[in-house]
Coordinates of C-alpha atoms in Angstrom, one line a residue:
Chain A
M1 CA 77.9 114.0 90.8
I2 CA 79.8 114.5 94.1
K3 CA 78.7 117.2 96.5
V4 CA 80.6 117.9 99.6
E5 CA 79.2 120.3 102.1
N6 CA 80.9 121.7 105.2
L7 CA 82.6 118.5 105.8
V8 CA 84.4 118.0 109.2
K9 CA 86.2 115.0 110.4
A10 CA 87.8 115.0 113.9
F11 CA 90.1 112.4 115.4
G12 CA 90.0 113.2 119.0
A13 CA 90.8 116.8 119.4
K14 CA 92.5 117.0 116.0
R15 CA 90.4 118.2 113.0
A16 CA 91.8 116.3 110.0
V17 CA 89.2 117.9 107.7
D18 CA 87.7 121.2 108.7
D19 CA 84.8 122.7 106.9
V20 CA 85.5 121.4 103.4
S21 CA 83.0 122.1 100.6
F22 CA 83.2 121.4 96.9
T23 CA 81.4 119.8 94.0
V24 CA 82.5 117.7 91.1
E25 CA 80.4 117.2 88.0
R26 CA 80.5 114.6 85.2
G27 CA 83.3 115.4 82.7
E28 CA 85.5 117.0 85.4
V29 CA 88.8 115.8 86.6
L30 CA 89.5 117.3 90.0
G31 CA 93.1 117.3 91.2
F32 CA 93.4 117.2 95.0
L33 CA 96.6 118.8 96.1
G34 CA 98.1 119.3 99.5
P35 CA 101.1 118.6 101.8
N36 CA 101.2 115.2 103.6
G37 CA 98.7 115.1 106.3
A38 CA 96.6 117.9 104.9
G39 CA 93.4 115.8 104.9
K40 CA 93.3 114.6 101.3
S41 CA 93.0 110.9 102.1
T42 CA 90.6 111.5 105.0
T43 CA 88.3 113.5 102.7
M44 CA 88.4 110.7 100.1
R45 CA 87.7 108.1 102.7
I46 CA 84.6 110.0 103.8
I47 CA 83.4 110.4 100.2
T48 CA 83.8 106.7 99.6
G49 CA 81.9 105.8 102.8
F50 CA 84.8 104.3 104.7
Y51 CA 84.8 107.0 107.5
P52 CA 81.6 108.5 108.7
P53 CA 82.0 112.3 108.8
T54 CA 81.9 114.1 112.2
S55 CA 79.6 116.7 110.6
G56 CA 78.7 117.9 107.2
R57 CA 77.2 116.1 104.3
V58 CA 78.4 114.1 101.2
T59 CA 76.1 113.2 98.4
V60 CA 77.2 110.9 95.6
G61 CA 75.0 110.9 92.5
G62 CA 72.2 112.3 94.7
F63 CA 72.5 109.6 97.4
D64 CA 73.7 110.6 100.9
I65 CA 76.7 108.5 101.7
V66 CA 75.8 108.1 105.3
E67 CA 72.0 107.5 105.0
N68 CA 72.0 105.6 101.8
P69 CA 75.5 104.1 101.4
L70 CA 74.9 101.2 99.1
P71 CA 73.5 102.9 96.0
A72 CA 76.2 105.6 96.5
K73 CA 79.0 103.1 96.7
R74 CA 77.8 101.3 93.6
L75 CA 78.5 104.5 91.6
I76 CA 82.1 104.8 92.9
G77 CA 85.3 103.2 91.9
Y78 CA 88.0 103.7 94.6
L79 CA 91.7 103.3 94.6
P80 CA 92.8 103.6 98.3
E81 CA 96.2 105.0 99.2
N82 CA 99.1 102.4 98.9
A83 CA 96.9 100.3 96.6
P84 CA 96.0 97.4 99.0
G85 CA 95.3 93.9 97.7
Y86 CA 95.0 90.4 99.2
A87 CA 98.5 89.1 99.2
D88 CA 97.7 85.5 98.7
M89 CA 95.3 86.0 95.8
T90 CA 96.2 86.0 92.1
V91 CA 95.5 89.1 90.1
H92 CA 92.7 87.3 88.3
G93 CA 91.2 85.9 91.5
F94 CA 91.3 89.3 93.1
L95 CA 89.5 91.0 90.1
A96 CA 86.9 88.2 90.0
F97 CA 86.2 88.7 93.7
V98 CA 85.7 92.4 93.2
A99 CA 83.5 91.8 90.2
D100 CA 81.4 89.4 92.4
L101 CA 81.0 92.2 95.0
R102 CA 80.1 94.6 92.3
G103 CA 77.3 92.3 91.3
L104 CA 78.8 91.3 87.9
T105 CA 78.0 87.7 86.8
G106 CA 78.6 85.4 83.8
D107 CA 79.5 87.0 80.5
A108 CA 79.4 90.6 81.9
K109 CA 81.9 89.6 84.6
K110 CA 84.2 88.0 82.1
K111 CA 84.1 91.0 79.8
A112 CA 84.6 93.4 82.7
I113 CA 87.7 91.6 83.9
H114 CA 89.1 91.5 80.4
R115 CA 88.5 95.2 79.8
A116 CA 90.1 96.2 83.2
V117 CA 93.1 93.9 82.6
E118 CA 93.6 95.4 79.1
T119 CA 93.2 99.0 80.3
C120 CA 95.7 98.5 83.1
M121 CA 98.1 96.2 81.1
L122 CA 98.0 93.3 83.5
D123 CA 98.1 90.5 80.9
G124 CA 101.5 89.3 81.9
V125 CA 100.8 88.8 85.6
L126 CA 97.2 87.6 85.6
Y127 CA 97.9 84.3 87.4
Q128 CA 100.6 85.6 89.8
T129 CA 99.8 86.1 93.4
I130 CA 99.7 89.8 94.5
D131 CA 102.5 89.5 97.0
T132 CA 104.9 88.6 94.2
L133 CA 104.1 91.7 92.1
S134 CA 106.3 94.8 91.8
K135 CA 105.0 98.0 93.2
G136 CA 103.9 99.2 89.8
Y137 CA 101.9 96.1 89.0
K138 CA 100.4 96.1 92.4
H139 CA 99.2 99.6 91.9
R140 CA 97.8 98.8 88.5
T141 CA 96.0 95.8 89.9
C142 CA 94.3 98.0 92.4
L143 CA 93.5 100.5 89.7
A144 CA 92.0 97.8 87.6
Q145 CA 89.8 96.8 90.6
S146 CA 88.5 100.4 90.8
I147 CA 87.4 100.6 87.1
I148 CA 86.0 97.0 86.8
H149 CA 82.4 98.1 86.9
D150 CA 82.9 101.1 84.7
P151 CA 81.8 103.5 87.5
D152 CA 80.5 107.0 86.9
I153 CA 82.7 108.3 89.7
L154 CA 86.4 107.5 90.3
I155 CA 88.2 108.4 93.5
L156 CA 91.9 107.8 93.2
D157 CA 94.2 108.3 96.1
E158 CA 97.7 108.9 94.6
P159 CA 97.1 106.8 91.5
T160 CA 100.6 107.3 90.1
D161 CA 102.5 106.7 93.3
G162 CA 105.3 104.1 92.8
L163 CA 105.0 104.0 89.0
D164 CA 107.9 104.6 86.6
P165 CA 107.7 107.7 84.3
N166 CA 106.2 105.7 81.4
Q167 CA 103.6 104.2 83.6
K168 CA 102.9 107.6 85.1
H169 CA 102.3 109.0 81.7
E170 CA 100.1 106.1 80.8
V171 CA 97.9 106.5 83.9
R172 CA 97.7 110.2 83.5
S173 CA 96.4 109.9 80.0
L174 CA 94.0 107.2 81.1
I175 CA 92.6 109.5 83.8
K176 CA 92.3 112.3 81.2
R177 CA 90.5 110.0 78.8
M178 CA 88.1 108.6 81.4
G179 CA 87.5 112.1 82.7
E180 CA 85.5 113.0 79.6
N181 CA 82.5 111.1 80.7
K182 CA 83.1 110.4 84.4
A183 CA 83.6 112.5 87.5
I184 CA 87.1 111.9 88.8
V185 CA 88.8 113.1 91.9
F186 CA 92.5 112.2 92.3
S187 CA 95.1 113.3 94.8
T188 CA 98.8 113.7 94.0
H189 CA 102.0 115.3 95.1
I190 CA 103.2 115.8 91.5
L191 CA 102.3 119.2 90.3
E192 CA 102.9 118.6 86.6
E193 CA 100.4 115.8 86.8
V194 CA 97.7 118.3 87.8
E195 CA 98.5 120.5 84.8
A196 CA 98.5 117.4 82.5
A197 CA 95.3 115.8 83.6
C198 CA 93.0 118.1 85.7
S199 CA 90.3 120.4 84.6
R200 CA 90.2 121.8 88.2
V201 CA 92.4 121.9 91.2
I202 CA 91.7 122.1 94.9
I203 CA 94.5 122.8 97.3
I204 CA 93.9 121.6 100.8
D205 CA 96.1 122.5 103.7
R206 CA 95.6 121.6 107.4
G207 CA 92.1 120.5 106.7
H208 CA 91.0 123.6 104.9
V209 CA 90.4 124.3 101.2
V210 CA 92.9 127.1 100.5
A211 CA 92.5 127.3 96.7
N212 CA 90.0 126.1 94.1
G213 CA 90.2 126.8 90.4
T214 CA 91.5 125.8 87.0
P215 CA 95.2 125.1 86.7
Q216 CA 95.5 128.3 84.7
E217 CA 93.8 130.4 87.4
L218 CA 96.0 129.0 90.0
K219 CA 99.2 129.6 88.1
A220 CA 98.1 133.2 87.6
R221 CA 98.3 133.5 91.4
A222 CA 102.1 132.9 91.3
E223 CA 104.2 135.9 92.2
N224 CA 106.0 135.9 88.8
A225 CA 102.9 135.2 86.7
G226 CA 102.7 137.7 83.9
A227 CA 106.2 139.0 84.5
V228 CA 108.3 139.7 81.5
R229 CA 111.9 138.5 81.3
L230 CA 114.3 140.5 79.1
T231 CA 117.7 139.5 77.9
V232 CA 119.5 142.6 76.8
R233 CA 123.1 143.3 75.6
G234 CA 125.2 146.4 76.0
I235 CA 123.4 148.1 78.8
A236 CA 123.6 148.0 82.6
A237 CA 120.8 146.1 84.3
A238 CA 120.3 148.8 86.8
A239 CA 119.7 151.3 84.0
I240 CA 117.0 149.1 82.5
G241 CA 115.2 149.0 85.8
A242 CA 115.3 152.8 86.1
K243 CA 113.9 153.3 82.7
L244 CA 111.0 150.8 83.2
A245 CA 110.1 152.2 86.6
P246 CA 107.0 154.1 85.3
V247 CA 105.3 151.0 83.9
A248 CA 106.5 148.3 86.2
L249 CA 105.9 147.4 89.8
R250 CA 109.6 146.5 90.2
T251 CA 112.4 144.9 88.3
E252 CA 114.6 142.1 89.5
I253 CA 118.1 141.5 88.1
L254 CA 118.5 137.8 87.5
F255 CA 121.9 137.8 85.8
E256 CA 124.5 140.3 84.7
Q257 CA 127.9 139.5 83.1
G258 CA 130.0 140.5 80.1
G259 CA 127.5 143.1 78.9
V260 CA 124.6 140.7 79.0
A261 CA 121.8 141.4 81.4
V262 CA 118.8 139.4 82.3
V263 CA 116.0 141.2 84.2
R264 CA 112.6 140.2 85.3
V265 CA 110.0 143.0 85.1
Y266 CA 106.9 142.6 87.3
P267 CA 103.6 144.2 86.2
Q268 CA 101.7 146.5 88.4
E269 CA 98.8 144.1 88.7
R270 CA 99.3 140.5 89.7
G271 CA 98.9 138.2 86.8
G272 CA 99.7 140.9 84.2
N273 CA 98.0 141.4 80.9
A274 CA 98.8 141.6 77.2
A275 CA 99.2 145.4 77.3
F276 CA 102.0 145.0 79.8
V277 CA 104.2 143.0 77.4
G278 CA 103.4 145.5 74.7
S279 CA 104.5 148.4 76.7
V280 CA 107.7 146.8 77.8
A281 CA 108.5 145.9 74.1
E282 CA 107.7 149.4 73.1
F283 CA 110.0 150.8 75.7
A284 CA 112.8 148.5 74.5
Q285 CA 112.3 149.6 70.9
R286 CA 112.2 153.3 71.8
E287 CA 115.4 153.0 73.8
Q288 CA 117.0 150.9 71.1
W289 CA 118.1 148.2 73.4
K290 CA 119.7 145.2 71.8
L291 CA 117.1 142.7 72.8
D292 CA 118.1 139.0 72.7
E293 CA 115.0 137.6 74.2
L294 CA 111.6 138.7 75.6
H295 CA 109.5 136.2 77.4
V296 CA 106.3 136.3 79.3
E297 CA 106.4 134.1 82.4
E298 CA 103.5 131.8 83.2
G299 CA 103.9 131.2 86.8
R300 CA 104.7 127.8 88.1
M301 CA 102.4 125.5 90.0
D302 CA 104.9 124.6 92.6
D303 CA 105.5 128.3 93.4
V304 CA 101.8 128.7 94.0
F305 CA 101.6 125.5 96.0
R306 CA 104.5 126.6 98.2
S307 CA 103.2 130.1 98.7
I308 CA 99.8 128.8 99.7
T309 CA 100.7 125.9 101.9
L310 CA 104.0 126.8 103.6
P311 CA 103.5 128.3 107.1
D312 CA 104.6 132.0 107.1
T313 CA 107.6 131.4 109.3
V314 CA 109.1 128.8 106.9
K315 CA 108.3 131.0 103.9
R316 CA 110.4 133.8 105.3
A317 CA 113.3 131.5 106.0
A318 CA 113.2 129.9 102.5
Chain B
M1 CA 69.1 87.5 96.7
N2 CA 71.6 90.3 96.5
S3 CA 72.9 90.3 100.0
W4 CA 73.3 86.5 100.0
N5 CA 75.4 86.8 96.9
N6 CA 77.6 89.3 98.7
V7 CA 78.0 86.9 101.6
K8 CA 78.7 84.1 99.2
A9 CA 81.4 86.1 97.4
I10 CA 83.1 86.9 100.8
M11 CA 82.9 83.3 101.9
K12 CA 84.4 82.0 98.6
R13 CA 87.3 84.4 98.9
E14 CA 87.9 83.6 102.6
L15 CA 87.7 79.9 102.2
G16 CA 90.0 80.1 99.1
G17 CA 92.4 82.1 101.3
Y18 CA 92.7 79.2 103.6
F19 CA 93.5 76.7 100.9
T20 CA 95.9 78.8 98.8
S21 CA 98.1 79.4 101.8
P22 CA 99.7 76.6 103.9
V23 CA 97.4 77.6 106.8
A24 CA 94.7 75.1 105.9
Y25 CA 97.0 72.1 105.4
V26 CA 99.0 72.7 108.6
F27 CA 95.8 73.2 110.5
L28 CA 94.2 70.1 109.2
V29 CA 97.2 67.8 109.8
I30 CA 97.8 69.1 113.3
F31 CA 94.1 68.9 114.2
L32 CA 93.8 65.3 112.9
L33 CA 97.0 64.2 114.6
L34 CA 96.0 65.7 117.9
T35 CA 92.5 64.3 117.9
G36 CA 93.9 60.9 117.1
F37 CA 96.5 61.2 119.9
F38 CA 94.0 62.4 122.5
T39 CA 91.4 59.9 121.6
F40 CA 93.5 56.8 121.4
T41 CA 96.5 57.5 123.7
V42 CA 95.5 60.0 126.3
G43 CA 91.8 59.0 126.2
N44 CA 92.4 55.3 126.5
F45 CA 89.9 54.5 123.7
F46 CA 90.7 50.8 123.6
E47 CA 91.0 50.2 127.4
R48 CA 87.5 51.7 127.9
G49 CA 86.0 48.7 126.3
E50 CA 82.9 50.6 125.2
A51 CA 81.6 51.5 121.8
S52 CA 81.4 55.2 122.1
L53 CA 83.3 58.3 121.1
V54 CA 83.4 59.8 124.6
S55 CA 87.2 59.8 124.6
F56 CA 87.1 61.6 121.3
F57 CA 84.7 64.4 122.2
T58 CA 85.9 65.0 125.7
W59 CA 89.1 66.7 124.4
H60 CA 87.4 69.0 121.9
P61 CA 87.0 72.0 124.2
W62 CA 90.7 71.9 125.0
L63 CA 91.9 71.2 121.5
Y64 CA 89.7 74.0 120.0
L65 CA 91.1 76.3 122.7
F66 CA 94.3 76.7 120.7
L67 CA 93.3 75.6 117.3
V68 CA 90.2 77.7 116.7
P69 CA 91.8 81.0 117.7
A70 CA 94.7 80.1 115.3
A71 CA 92.3 79.7 112.5
G72 CA 90.4 82.8 113.3
M73 CA 93.1 85.3 114.3
R74 CA 93.8 86.5 110.8
L75 CA 90.1 87.1 109.8
W76 CA 90.1 90.9 110.5
S77 CA 93.6 91.7 111.7
E78 CA 95.0 90.7 108.3
E79 CA 92.5 92.9 106.5
R80 CA 93.6 95.8 108.7
R81 CA 97.3 95.1 108.3
L82 CA 97.1 94.8 104.5
G83 CA 94.8 97.9 104.2
T84 CA 92.2 95.8 102.3
L85 CA 89.6 96.6 105.0
E86 CA 89.3 100.0 103.3
L87 CA 88.7 98.3 100.0
L88 CA 86.2 95.8 101.4
L89 CA 84.1 98.3 103.3
T90 CA 83.9 100.8 100.4
M91 CA 82.4 98.1 98.2
P92 CA 78.6 98.1 97.9
I93 CA 78.1 95.6 100.7
T94 CA 77.1 96.1 104.4
T95 CA 79.6 95.5 107.2
W96 CA 77.2 92.7 108.3
Q97 CA 77.5 90.8 105.1
A98 CA 81.3 90.9 105.4
I99 CA 81.2 89.8 109.0
V100 CA 78.8 86.9 108.4
G101 CA 80.6 85.9 105.2
K102 CA 84.0 85.7 106.9
F103 CA 82.6 83.9 109.9
L104 CA 80.7 81.3 107.9
A105 CA 83.7 80.6 105.7
S106 CA 85.9 79.9 108.7
W107 CA 83.2 77.9 110.4
L108 CA 82.8 75.8 107.2
F109 CA 86.5 75.3 107.2
L110 CA 86.4 74.0 110.8
G111 CA 83.5 71.8 109.8
I112 CA 85.6 70.3 107.1
A113 CA 88.3 69.6 109.6
L114 CA 85.8 68.0 111.9
A115 CA 84.3 66.0 109.1
L116 CA 87.8 64.6 108.3
T117 CA 87.8 62.8 111.6
F118 CA 85.4 60.3 110.1
P119 CA 87.9 57.4 110.4
V120 CA 87.3 57.6 114.2
W121 CA 83.6 57.0 113.6
I122 CA 84.3 54.2 111.2
T123 CA 86.7 52.6 113.7
V124 CA 84.2 52.6 116.5
N125 CA 81.5 51.2 114.2
W126 CA 83.8 48.5 113.0
L127 CA 84.8 47.5 116.5
G128 CA 81.4 47.5 118.1
S129 CA 77.9 48.9 117.7
P130 CA 77.8 52.3 119.2
D131 CA 74.7 54.5 119.4
N132 CA 75.2 56.7 116.3
G133 CA 72.6 59.1 117.5
V134 CA 74.8 60.0 120.4
I135 CA 77.8 60.4 118.1
L136 CA 75.8 62.7 115.8
A137 CA 74.8 64.8 118.8
G138 CA 78.4 64.9 119.8
Y139 CA 79.4 66.2 116.3
V140 CA 76.6 68.8 116.4
G141 CA 77.8 70.0 119.8
S142 CA 81.4 70.0 118.7
L143 CA 80.6 72.1 115.6
L144 CA 78.6 74.6 117.8
L145 CA 81.5 74.8 120.2
A146 CA 83.9 75.5 117.4
G147 CA 81.6 78.2 116.1
T148 CA 81.4 79.8 119.5
Y149 CA 85.2 80.0 119.9
L150 CA 85.5 81.2 116.3
A151 CA 83.0 84.1 116.9
I152 CA 85.2 85.1 119.9
S153 CA 88.3 84.9 117.7
C154 CA 86.5 87.1 115.1
M155 CA 85.9 89.7 117.7
T156 CA 89.4 89.8 119.1
S157 CA 90.8 89.8 115.5
A158 CA 88.8 92.9 114.8
M159 CA 90.3 94.6 117.8
T160 CA 93.9 94.6 116.7
R161 CA 96.0 94.4 113.6
N162 CA 98.4 92.2 115.5
Q163 CA 97.6 88.5 115.0
V164 CA 99.5 87.4 118.1
I165 CA 97.6 89.7 120.4
S166 CA 94.4 88.5 118.7
F167 CA 95.3 84.9 119.3
I168 CA 96.3 85.3 123.0
V169 CA 93.2 87.4 123.9
S170 CA 90.8 84.9 122.3
V171 CA 92.6 82.0 124.0
M172 CA 92.1 83.7 127.3
L173 CA 88.4 84.4 126.7
C174 CA 87.8 80.9 125.5
L175 CA 89.7 79.5 128.5
F176 CA 87.4 81.5 130.8
L177 CA 84.4 80.0 129.0
I178 CA 85.8 76.5 129.7
L179 CA 87.0 77.0 133.3
A180 CA 83.8 78.6 134.5
G181 CA 82.1 75.2 134.2
F182 CA 85.1 72.9 134.5
T183 CA 84.4 70.4 137.3
P184 CA 87.7 70.8 139.2
V185 CA 87.3 74.6 139.2
T186 CA 83.6 74.5 140.2
D187 CA 84.3 72.0 143.0
L188 CA 86.9 74.4 144.3
L189 CA 84.6 77.4 144.1
V190 CA 81.7 75.7 145.9
R191 CA 83.8 75.7 149.1
W192 CA 83.7 79.6 149.1
A193 CA 80.7 80.7 147.2
N194 CA 77.0 80.0 147.4
P195 CA 76.3 77.0 145.2
A196 CA 73.6 79.0 143.4
V197 CA 76.2 81.6 142.4
V198 CA 78.6 78.9 141.2
Q199 CA 75.9 77.3 139.2
T200 CA 75.0 80.6 137.5
I201 CA 78.6 81.2 136.6
A202 CA 78.9 77.6 135.4
S203 CA 75.9 78.1 133.1
F204 CA 78.0 80.6 131.2
S205 CA 80.5 77.9 130.5
V206 CA 80.8 75.9 127.2
M207 CA 81.6 72.8 129.2
T208 CA 78.1 72.6 130.9
H209 CA 76.4 72.9 127.5
F210 CA 78.8 70.7 125.6
E211 CA 78.4 67.9 128.1
S212 CA 74.7 67.3 127.3
F213 CA 75.6 66.9 123.6
Q214 CA 78.2 64.3 124.5
R215 CA 75.5 62.4 126.3
G216 CA 73.4 62.5 123.1
V217 CA 71.0 65.1 124.3
I218 CA 70.3 67.9 121.8
D219 CA 68.6 70.4 124.1
L220 CA 67.2 73.7 122.6
R221 CA 68.6 75.6 125.6
D222 CA 72.2 74.5 124.8
I223 CA 71.8 75.4 121.2
V224 CA 70.4 78.8 122.2
F225 CA 73.4 79.3 124.5
F226 CA 75.9 78.6 121.7
V227 CA 74.1 80.6 119.1
S228 CA 73.6 83.6 121.4
V229 CA 77.3 83.7 122.4
M230 CA 78.1 83.6 118.6
G231 CA 75.6 86.3 118.0
F232 CA 76.9 88.5 120.8
A233 CA 80.6 88.1 119.6
L234 CA 79.7 88.8 116.0
F235 CA 77.6 91.9 117.0
T236 CA 80.6 93.1 119.0
T237 CA 82.8 92.6 116.0
G238 CA 80.5 94.9 114.1
V239 CA 80.7 97.5 116.8
V240 CA 84.5 97.3 117.0
I241 CA 84.8 97.7 113.2
R242 CA 82.5 100.7 113.2
G243 CA 84.5 102.1 116.1
H244 CA 87.8 102.1 114.1
R245 CA 86.1 104.0 111.3
A246 CA 84.5 106.6 113.5
G247 CA 88.0 107.7 114.7

């Protein structure tokens, strides 16, 4: 549905987006991750036709966004960053205006507004002006605007920004539900959101795509992914490390006090495998260690994010 | 027609925007008070002893100088400040439809303000028997004049997200369009410059073209002048908006 090829956007000498390529198909929810100023919003603005690209090509549903913008834009629903809205309009007036621009009339328009209001839970504020709304309601109003014409493609720039935890959860499940038959791209800072809603993740840093894969694949890139954590009683942590040396890359002592030791054992290959846990367990049994807990670590998204996006100098200091 | 529907949707929103905020009412009241004041007090409507609206129309270029930029300054700068420009331009409409829709809505609003001066027309018809053809020509000219100023305000509004700057710049540009053909200024210029040069500059002025309307002459050349200034200013608006997006 969305095809981005070698996209470049320069503002003066600065390249905000530098050679970005990816595709999104129907049924996919693509999470767009990256530090502030990485080029997420700029990329989304190019896809939606707000900024023309400096070079490269974006096609939306087969239509080139530069050469054939109107049919491409008809397929897209867009929630811009900070969820803008006309301050002096009521929520209903605003949605009706967007429905007009989307070419909805009569009964279809009425139904579309009703559906969007219901989906985004805006019943209570329908006739309030937008400048009197709380941030959460303002955000949901703009979200309602983006789905009013039931688009095939949704581009959402930080859709959960400014929402409370319940609303965040609500929007996340909404995205997941809609993602079953739409192509969705959404950007976020919240890593748990990516795991909860995305089928694929792209990490973008300083204008470049630095990672592209499923959340599981990315988590496997974490340093401690596949490592085994052992809690053992009655033996010195150092001794455990020495014993496990033949099978492990290295061991790390996390905690040692009062005869209880917690160590993390890293597999020889990054990401580990089932056999590694087996061999550690076997070792423990053979040595007759008093094992309290044995746990395979999954790797955390924020570790991956940090290791990929932090500049090397900062990484060393951290 | 699809594109006309888009223009209409934009117009509806823009015109609604005037009337849901105090802007429209403040503008209308001040416009009507000032036209009344200038016509009857400063313009010596009664002392003239003639059944015409000359003292009414003479002041329009000066009144509009401040009021039209005030009505037009928010057109685009407000969109940029609120961030709704991004929303608007990612809708399936062309930039042109947005520009024309916004312009027409504001022009219609100024037309409403102008139409509300009808008591002046009633007064002059009650007191005497003026040539209503001349008065109609005056209204047409006044509306074209307002549209010209408005298009310039549109352009300056697109240039900045600050409404004050937009206002001041458009007042300056409109003032130039007045002074270039304002008799005291042209009389002064003739002393230094070749009369042909002065006349060429004066032909760029709204004064020169508005005067014939006041005399009751609807000349195609004057209409072409006003319409082409509007066209130029709106075209520049489009270029400026495209410029922002290109980065």
